[in-house]
Coordinates of C-alpha atoms in Angstrom, one line a residue:
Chain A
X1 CA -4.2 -8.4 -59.8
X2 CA -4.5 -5.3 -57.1
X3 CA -3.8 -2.3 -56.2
X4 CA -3.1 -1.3 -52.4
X5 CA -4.7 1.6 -51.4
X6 CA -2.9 3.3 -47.7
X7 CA -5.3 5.8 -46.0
X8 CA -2.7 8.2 -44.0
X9 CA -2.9 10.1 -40.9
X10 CA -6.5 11.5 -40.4
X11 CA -7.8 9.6 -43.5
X12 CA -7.2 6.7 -41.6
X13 CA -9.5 7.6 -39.0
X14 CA -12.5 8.6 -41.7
X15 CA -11.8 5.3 -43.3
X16 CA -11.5 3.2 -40.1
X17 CA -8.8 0.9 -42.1
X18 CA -5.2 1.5 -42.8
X19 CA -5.2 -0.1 -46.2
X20 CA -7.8 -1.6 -48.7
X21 CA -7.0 -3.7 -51.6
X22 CA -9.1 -3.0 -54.8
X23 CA -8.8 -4.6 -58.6
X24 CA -6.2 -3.3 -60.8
X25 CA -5.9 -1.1 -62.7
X26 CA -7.4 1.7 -60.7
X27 CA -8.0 5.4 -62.3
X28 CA -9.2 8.5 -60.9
X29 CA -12.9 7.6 -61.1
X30 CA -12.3 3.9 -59.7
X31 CA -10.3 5.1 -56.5
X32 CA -13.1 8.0 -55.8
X33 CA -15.3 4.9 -56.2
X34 CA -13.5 2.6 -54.1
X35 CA -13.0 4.8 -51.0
X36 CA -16.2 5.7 -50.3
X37 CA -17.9 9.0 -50.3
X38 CA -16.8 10.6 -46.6
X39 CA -13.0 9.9 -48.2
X40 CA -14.1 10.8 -52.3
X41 CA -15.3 14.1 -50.3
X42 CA -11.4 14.6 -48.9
X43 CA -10.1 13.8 -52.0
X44 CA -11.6 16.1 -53.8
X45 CA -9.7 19.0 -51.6
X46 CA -6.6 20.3 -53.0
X47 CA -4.7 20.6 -49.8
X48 CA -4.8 16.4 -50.4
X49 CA -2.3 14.6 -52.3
X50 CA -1.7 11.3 -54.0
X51 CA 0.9 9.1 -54.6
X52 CA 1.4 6.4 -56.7
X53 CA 4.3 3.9 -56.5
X54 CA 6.0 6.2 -54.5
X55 CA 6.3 9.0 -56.9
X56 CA 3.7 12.0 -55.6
X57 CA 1.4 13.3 -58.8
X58 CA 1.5 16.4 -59.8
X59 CA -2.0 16.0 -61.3
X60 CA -3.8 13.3 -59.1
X61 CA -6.8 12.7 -61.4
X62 CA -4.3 11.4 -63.8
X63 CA -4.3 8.6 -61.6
X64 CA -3.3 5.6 -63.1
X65 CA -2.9 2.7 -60.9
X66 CA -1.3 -0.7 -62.2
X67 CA -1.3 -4.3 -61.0
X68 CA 1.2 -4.2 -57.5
X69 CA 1.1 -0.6 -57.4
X70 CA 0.6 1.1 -53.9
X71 CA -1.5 4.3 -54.0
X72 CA -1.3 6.3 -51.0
X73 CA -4.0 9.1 -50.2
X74 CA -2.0 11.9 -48.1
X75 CA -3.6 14.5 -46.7
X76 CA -1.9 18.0 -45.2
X77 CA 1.2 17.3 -43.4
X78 CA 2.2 19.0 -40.1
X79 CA 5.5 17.8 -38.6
X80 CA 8.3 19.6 -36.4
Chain B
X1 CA 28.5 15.7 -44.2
X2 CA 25.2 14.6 -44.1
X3 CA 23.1 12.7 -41.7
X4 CA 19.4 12.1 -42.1
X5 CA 17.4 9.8 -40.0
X6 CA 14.2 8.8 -39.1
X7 CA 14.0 7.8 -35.7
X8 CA 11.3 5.7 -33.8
X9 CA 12.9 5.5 -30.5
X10 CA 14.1 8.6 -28.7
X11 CA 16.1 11.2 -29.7
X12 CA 19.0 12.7 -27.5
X13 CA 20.0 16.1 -29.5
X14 CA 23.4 15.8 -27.0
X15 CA 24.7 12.9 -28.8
X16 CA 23.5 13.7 -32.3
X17 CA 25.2 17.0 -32.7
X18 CA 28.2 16.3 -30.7
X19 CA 29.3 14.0 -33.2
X20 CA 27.9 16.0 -35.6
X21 CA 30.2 19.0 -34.9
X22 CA 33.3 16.8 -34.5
X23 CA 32.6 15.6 -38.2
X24 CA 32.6 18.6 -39.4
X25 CA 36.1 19.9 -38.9
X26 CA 37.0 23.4 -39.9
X27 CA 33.4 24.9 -39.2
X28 CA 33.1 28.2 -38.5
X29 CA 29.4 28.0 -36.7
X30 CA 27.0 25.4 -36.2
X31 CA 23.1 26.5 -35.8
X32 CA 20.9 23.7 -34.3
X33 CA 17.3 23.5 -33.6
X34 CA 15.3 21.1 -31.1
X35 CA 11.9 21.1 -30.7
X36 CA 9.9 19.4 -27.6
X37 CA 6.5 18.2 -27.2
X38 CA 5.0 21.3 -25.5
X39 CA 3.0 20.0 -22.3
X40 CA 0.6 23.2 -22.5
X41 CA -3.1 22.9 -23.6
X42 CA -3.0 19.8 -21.4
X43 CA -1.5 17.6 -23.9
X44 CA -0.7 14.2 -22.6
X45 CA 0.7 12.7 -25.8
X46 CA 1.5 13.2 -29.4
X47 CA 2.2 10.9 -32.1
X48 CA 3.8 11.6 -35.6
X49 CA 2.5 9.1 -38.6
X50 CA 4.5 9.0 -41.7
X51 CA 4.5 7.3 -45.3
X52 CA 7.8 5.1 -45.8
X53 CA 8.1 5.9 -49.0
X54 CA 8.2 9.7 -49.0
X55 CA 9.4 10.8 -45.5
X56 CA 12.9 9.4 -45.6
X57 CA 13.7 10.2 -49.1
X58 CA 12.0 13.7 -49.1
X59 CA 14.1 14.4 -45.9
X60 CA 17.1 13.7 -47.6
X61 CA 15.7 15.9 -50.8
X62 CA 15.6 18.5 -48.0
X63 CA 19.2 18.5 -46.5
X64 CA 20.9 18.2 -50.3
X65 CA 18.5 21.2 -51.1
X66 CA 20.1 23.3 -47.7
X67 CA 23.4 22.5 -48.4
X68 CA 23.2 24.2 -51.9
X69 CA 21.2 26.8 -51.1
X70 CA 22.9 27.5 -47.8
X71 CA 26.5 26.4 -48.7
X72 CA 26.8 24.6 -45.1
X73 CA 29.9 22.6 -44.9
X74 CA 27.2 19.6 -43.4
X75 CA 23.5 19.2 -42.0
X76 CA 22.0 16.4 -39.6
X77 CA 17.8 16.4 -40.0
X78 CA 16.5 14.2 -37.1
X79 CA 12.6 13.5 -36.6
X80 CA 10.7 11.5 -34.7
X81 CA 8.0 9.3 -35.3
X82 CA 5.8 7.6 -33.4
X83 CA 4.2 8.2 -29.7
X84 CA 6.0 11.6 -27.6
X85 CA 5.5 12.8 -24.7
X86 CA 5.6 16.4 -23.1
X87 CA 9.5 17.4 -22.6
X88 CA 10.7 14.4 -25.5
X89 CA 12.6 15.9 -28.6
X90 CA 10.7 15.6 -32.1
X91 CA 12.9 17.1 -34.1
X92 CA 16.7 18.3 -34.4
X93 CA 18.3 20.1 -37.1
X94 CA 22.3 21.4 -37.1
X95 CA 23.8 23.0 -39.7
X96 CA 27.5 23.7 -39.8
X97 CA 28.9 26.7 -42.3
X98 CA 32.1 28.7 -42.3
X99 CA 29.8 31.6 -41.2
X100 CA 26.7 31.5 -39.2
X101 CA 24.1 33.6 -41.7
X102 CA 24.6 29.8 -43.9
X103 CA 24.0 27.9 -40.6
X104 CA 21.4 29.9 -38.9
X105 CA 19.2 30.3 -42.2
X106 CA 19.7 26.5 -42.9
X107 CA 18.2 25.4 -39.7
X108 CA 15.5 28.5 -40.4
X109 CA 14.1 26.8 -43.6
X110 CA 14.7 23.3 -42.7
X111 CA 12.8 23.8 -39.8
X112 CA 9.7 26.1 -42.0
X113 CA 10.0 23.4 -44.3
X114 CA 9.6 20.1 -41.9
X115 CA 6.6 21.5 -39.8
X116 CA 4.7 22.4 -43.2
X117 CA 6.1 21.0 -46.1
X118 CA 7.4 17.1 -44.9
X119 CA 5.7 13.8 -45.0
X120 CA 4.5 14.0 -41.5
X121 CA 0.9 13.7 -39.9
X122 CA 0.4 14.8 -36.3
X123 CA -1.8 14.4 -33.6
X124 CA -2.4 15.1 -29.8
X125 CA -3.9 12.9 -27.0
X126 CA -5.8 15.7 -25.0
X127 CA -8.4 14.7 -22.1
X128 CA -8.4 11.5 -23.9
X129 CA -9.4 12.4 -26.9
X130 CA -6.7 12.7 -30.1
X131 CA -7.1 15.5 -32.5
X132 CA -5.0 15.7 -35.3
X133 CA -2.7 19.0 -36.2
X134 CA -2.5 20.8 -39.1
X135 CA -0.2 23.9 -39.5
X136 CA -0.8 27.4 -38.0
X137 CA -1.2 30.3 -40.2
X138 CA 2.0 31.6 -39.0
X139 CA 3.8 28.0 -40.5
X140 CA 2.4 28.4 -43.9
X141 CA 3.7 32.0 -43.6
X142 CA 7.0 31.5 -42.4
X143 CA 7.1 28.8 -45.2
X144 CA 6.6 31.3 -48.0
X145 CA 9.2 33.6 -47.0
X146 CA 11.7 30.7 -48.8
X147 CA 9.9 30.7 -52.1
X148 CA 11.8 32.6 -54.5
Chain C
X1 CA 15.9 31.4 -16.9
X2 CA 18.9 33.6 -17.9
X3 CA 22.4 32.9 -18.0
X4 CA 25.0 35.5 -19.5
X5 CA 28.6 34.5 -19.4
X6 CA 32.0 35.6 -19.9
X7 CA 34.2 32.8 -19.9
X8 CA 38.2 33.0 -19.2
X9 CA 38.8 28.7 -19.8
X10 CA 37.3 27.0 -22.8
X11 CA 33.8 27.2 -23.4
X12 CA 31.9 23.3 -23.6
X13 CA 29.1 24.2 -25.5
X14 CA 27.4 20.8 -24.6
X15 CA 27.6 20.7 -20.9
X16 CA 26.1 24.2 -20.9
X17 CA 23.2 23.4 -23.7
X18 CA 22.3 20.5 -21.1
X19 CA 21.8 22.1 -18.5
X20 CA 20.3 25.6 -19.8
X21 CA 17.6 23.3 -21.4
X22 CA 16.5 21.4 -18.6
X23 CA 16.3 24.6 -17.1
X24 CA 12.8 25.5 -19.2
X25 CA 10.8 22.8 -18.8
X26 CA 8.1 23.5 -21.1
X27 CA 9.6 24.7 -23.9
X28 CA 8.6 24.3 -27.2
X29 CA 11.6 24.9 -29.1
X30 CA 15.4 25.7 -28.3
X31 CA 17.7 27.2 -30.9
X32 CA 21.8 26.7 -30.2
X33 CA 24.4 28.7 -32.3
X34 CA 28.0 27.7 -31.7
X35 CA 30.8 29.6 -33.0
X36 CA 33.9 28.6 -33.6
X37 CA 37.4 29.7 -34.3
X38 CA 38.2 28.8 -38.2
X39 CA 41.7 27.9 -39.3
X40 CA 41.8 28.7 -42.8
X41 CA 43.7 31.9 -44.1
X42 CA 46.8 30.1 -42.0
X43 CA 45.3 31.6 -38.7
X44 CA 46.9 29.8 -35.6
X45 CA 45.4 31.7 -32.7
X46 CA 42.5 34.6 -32.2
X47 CA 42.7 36.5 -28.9
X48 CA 39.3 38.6 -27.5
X49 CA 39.8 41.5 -25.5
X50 CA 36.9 43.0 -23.2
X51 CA 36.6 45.9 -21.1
X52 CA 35.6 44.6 -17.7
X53 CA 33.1 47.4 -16.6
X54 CA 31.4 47.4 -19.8
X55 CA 31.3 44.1 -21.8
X56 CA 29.4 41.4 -19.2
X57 CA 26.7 44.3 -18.3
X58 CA 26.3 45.2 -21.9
X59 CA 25.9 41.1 -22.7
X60 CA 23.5 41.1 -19.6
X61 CA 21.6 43.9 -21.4
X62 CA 21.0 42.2 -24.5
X63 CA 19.7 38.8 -23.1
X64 CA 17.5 41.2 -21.8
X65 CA 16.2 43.2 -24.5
X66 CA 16.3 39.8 -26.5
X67 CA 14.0 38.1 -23.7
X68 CA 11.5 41.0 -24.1
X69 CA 11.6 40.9 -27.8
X70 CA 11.5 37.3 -29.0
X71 CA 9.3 36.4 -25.6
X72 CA 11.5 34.0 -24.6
X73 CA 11.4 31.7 -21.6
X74 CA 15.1 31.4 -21.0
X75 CA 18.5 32.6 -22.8
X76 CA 21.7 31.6 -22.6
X77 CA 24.8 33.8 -23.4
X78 CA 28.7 32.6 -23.2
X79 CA 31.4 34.6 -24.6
X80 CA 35.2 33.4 -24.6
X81 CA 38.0 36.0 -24.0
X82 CA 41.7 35.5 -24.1
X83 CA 43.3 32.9 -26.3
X84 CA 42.0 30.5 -28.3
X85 CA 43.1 28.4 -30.9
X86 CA 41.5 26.6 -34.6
X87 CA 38.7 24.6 -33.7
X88 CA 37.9 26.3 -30.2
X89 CA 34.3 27.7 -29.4
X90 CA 34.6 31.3 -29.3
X91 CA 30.5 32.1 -28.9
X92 CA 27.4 30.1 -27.6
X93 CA 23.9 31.4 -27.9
X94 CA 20.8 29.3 -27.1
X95 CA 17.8 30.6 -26.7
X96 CA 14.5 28.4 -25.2
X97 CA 10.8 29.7 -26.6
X98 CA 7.6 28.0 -27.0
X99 CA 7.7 28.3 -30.6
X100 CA 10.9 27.7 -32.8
X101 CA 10.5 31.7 -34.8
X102 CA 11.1 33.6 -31.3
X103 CA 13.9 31.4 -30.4
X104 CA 15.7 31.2 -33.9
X105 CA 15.4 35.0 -34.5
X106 CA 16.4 35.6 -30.6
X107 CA 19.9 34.0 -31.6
X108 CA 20.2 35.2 -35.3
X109 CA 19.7 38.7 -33.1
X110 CA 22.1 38.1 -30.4
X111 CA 24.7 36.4 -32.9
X112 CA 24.4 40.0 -35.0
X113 CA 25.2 42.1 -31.8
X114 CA 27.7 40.3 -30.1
X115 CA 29.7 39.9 -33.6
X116 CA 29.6 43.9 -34.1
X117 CA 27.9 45.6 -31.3
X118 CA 28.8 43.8 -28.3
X119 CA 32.1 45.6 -26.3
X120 CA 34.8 43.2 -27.7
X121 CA 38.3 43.5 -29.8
X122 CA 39.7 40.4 -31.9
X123 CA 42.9 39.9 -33.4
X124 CA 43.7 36.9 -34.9
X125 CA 47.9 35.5 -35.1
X126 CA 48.6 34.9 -38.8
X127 CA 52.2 33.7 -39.8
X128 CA 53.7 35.3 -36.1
X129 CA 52.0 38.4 -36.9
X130 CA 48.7 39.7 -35.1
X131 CA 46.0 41.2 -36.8
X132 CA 43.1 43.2 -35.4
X133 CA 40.0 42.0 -37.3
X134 CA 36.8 44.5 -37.5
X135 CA 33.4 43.3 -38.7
X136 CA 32.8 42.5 -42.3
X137 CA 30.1 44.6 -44.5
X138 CA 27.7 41.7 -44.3
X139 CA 27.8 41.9 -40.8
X140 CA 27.3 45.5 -39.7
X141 CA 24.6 44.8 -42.8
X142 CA 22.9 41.7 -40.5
X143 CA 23.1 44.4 -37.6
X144 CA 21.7 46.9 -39.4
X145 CA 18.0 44.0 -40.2
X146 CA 16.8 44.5 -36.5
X147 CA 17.1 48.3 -36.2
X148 CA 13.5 49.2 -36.8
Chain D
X1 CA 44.2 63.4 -8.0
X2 CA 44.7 61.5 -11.0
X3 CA 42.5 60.0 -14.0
X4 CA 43.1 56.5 -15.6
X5 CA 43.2 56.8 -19.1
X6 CA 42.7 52.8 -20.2
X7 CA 43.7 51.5 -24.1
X8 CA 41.5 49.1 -25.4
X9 CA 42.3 46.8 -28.4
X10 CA 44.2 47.8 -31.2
X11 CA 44.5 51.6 -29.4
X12 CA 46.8 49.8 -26.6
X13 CA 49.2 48.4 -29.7
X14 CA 48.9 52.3 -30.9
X15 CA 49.3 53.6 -27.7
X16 CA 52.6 51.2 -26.6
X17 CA 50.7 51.0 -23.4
X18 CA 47.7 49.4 -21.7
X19 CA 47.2 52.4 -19.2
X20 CA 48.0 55.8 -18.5
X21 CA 47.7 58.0 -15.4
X22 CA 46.7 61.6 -15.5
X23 CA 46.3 64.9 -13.3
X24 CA 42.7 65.3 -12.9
X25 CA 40.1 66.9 -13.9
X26 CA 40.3 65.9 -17.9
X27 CA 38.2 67.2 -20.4
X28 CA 38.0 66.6 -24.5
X29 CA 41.1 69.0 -25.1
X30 CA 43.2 67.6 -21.9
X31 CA 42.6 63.9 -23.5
X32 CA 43.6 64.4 -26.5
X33 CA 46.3 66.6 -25.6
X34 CA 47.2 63.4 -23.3
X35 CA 47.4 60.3 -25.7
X36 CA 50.1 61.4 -28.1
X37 CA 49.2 62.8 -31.9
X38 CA 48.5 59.1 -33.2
X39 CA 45.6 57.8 -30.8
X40 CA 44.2 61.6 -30.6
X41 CA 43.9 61.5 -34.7
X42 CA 41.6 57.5 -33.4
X43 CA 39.8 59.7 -31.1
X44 CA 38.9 62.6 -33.8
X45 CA 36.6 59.4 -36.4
X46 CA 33.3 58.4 -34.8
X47 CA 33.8 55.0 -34.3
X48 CA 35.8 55.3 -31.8
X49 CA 34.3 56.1 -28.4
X50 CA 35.0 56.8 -25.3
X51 CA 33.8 55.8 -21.4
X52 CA 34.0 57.5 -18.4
X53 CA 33.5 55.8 -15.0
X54 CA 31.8 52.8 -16.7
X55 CA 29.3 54.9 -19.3
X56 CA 30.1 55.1 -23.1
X57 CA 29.6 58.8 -23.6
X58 CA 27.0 59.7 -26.0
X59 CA 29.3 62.9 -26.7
X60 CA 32.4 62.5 -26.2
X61 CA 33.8 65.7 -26.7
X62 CA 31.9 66.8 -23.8
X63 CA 34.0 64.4 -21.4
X64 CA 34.7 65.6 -17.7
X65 CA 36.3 63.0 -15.6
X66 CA 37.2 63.5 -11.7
X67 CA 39.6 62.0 -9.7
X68 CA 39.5 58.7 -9.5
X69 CA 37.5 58.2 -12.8
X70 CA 38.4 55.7 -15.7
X71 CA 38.5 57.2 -18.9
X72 CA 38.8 53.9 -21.6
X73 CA 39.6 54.7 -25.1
X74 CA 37.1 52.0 -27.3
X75 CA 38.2 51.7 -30.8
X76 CA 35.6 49.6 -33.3
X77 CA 34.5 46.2 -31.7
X78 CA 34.4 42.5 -33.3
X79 CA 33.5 39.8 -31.2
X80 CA 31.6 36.4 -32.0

């Protein structure tokens, strides 16, 4: 009965894990809860995303986490 | 013809687009772009995280999206992941149209799009120390010249 | 590290890409356009005329103004003449920066003045009969972007 | 004491010849008067220009080639 929560890129670092499993099923106010408050702080930013299951949300405190799921806390991308 | 990869072990632009042009038969340009770890700043590495589930998929969102927009004829999208080096290739994008405005703006927004807009998280090993990147004014600017 | 070139024998985009790339170490970015001779509309050959005293300084003086402009670090121009059939590279512009907008704009600008600006003459062989060929609209149009 | 007048492009198919030799000096009126009534009427629209001794002429009309001079006759280019 969990969820699988990745920390990605520089989230990772604030973290210091890659991934944490929590209970299912996980909302909004559970993963703000879960991830502690230097990561909660992050999440709050608008710049950083979340995706759930693969699929990115467009609204991330619709957040709405079920048993197996993998919910992925991005934050802003830089590539090339 | 489309070719999208992922790619943790190096990347040698010469072998990519020469296949890619041959597959292309009929072309009448083919734009490419290939970007190298720039050694300035005394960087001594970078490394390039990404989600599996996004970065692949959302790649190949990108190229079907060029070759509509752009009407290319085909488009290879190649990025690195993983540790660089100065000098080693991150990224290479070709695009092959019956004209070259298709193929040179392809490779122009594919490009804007990858550095600020893909499912990639970079950082830099400097004196020891990494520091991870986010874009430069000028990338989220060159970015919005595509919205329309 | 510039390299202007009018070329007589076919033009092997690859072996000069190679070469002109290793040739900026450093280099953030390097932006190729090939162009190639199309064989739709039933064309079998395309022959380019130059004027010798004219055409390879004029080319010279674009990599030139296109190093000052786009602040490149190198630039690489090759130009076919003579005969050349479907499938052929006519044109090669690469262009090495440290980031990718100077180096793709640097070719998108060279690519506009060598197709209507630069001292050449096509005509293209079209069911045993030769045809001169001037610029399209859209391209004196792309010319026309970079007067300022 | 002559001037080569050179055909360039689709002026040498007009022109039935790819180069010409005149007495020198040659000025506007002497060139046109020199090419024949069908690649004068090219050399009246703007397009077309003209060099002398290696320079395009910003004004061609006020041409004044010497002996030994080149005079090329540069209809609209296409390259690429």
């Amino acid at each position: 009965m969990a969820v699988r929560i990745v920390f990605v890129g520089p989230l990772r670092d604030i973290a210091g894990e890659e991934a944490r499993e929590v209970a299912a099923p996980l909302n909004w106010a559970g993963l703000l809860e879960a991830v502690g408050a230097e990561v909660a702080q992050q999440l709050g930013e608008e710049r950083v995303n979340v995706a759930c299951a693969g699929e990115v949300l467009t609204d991330k405190t619709t957040l709405q986490a079920a048993d197996g799921d993998e919910v992925a806390l991005l934050p802003p991308v830089s590539g090339g | 013809m489309q070719d999208v990869r992922l790619l943790a072990a190096p990347l040698v632009p010469g072998s990519l687009i020469g296949s890619f042009t041959n597959a292309n038969p009929g072309l009448g340009g083919v734009c490419t772009f290939v970007g190298e770890v720039r050694g300035e700043d005394n960087v001594e590495a970078l490394e390039l995280s990404h989600y599996e589930p996004l970065t692949l998929p959302s790649m190949e969102e990108l190229a079907d999206r060029a070759i509509v927009r752009f009407d290319l004829m085909g488009i290879l999208i190649a990025h690195r992941i993983g540790m660089m080096y100065p000098g080693e290739p991150i990224v290479c994008v070709s695009a092959a149209a019956k004209h070259r405005r298709g193929a040179i703006d392809a490779v122009d927004f594919c490009m804007d799009c990858l550095k600020s807009a893909a499912w990639f998280w970079k950082r830099e090993l400097r004196g020891g120390v990494w520091h991870w990147i986010e874009p430069r004014a000028e990338d989220y600017a060159d970015l919005a010249r595509w919205k329309k």
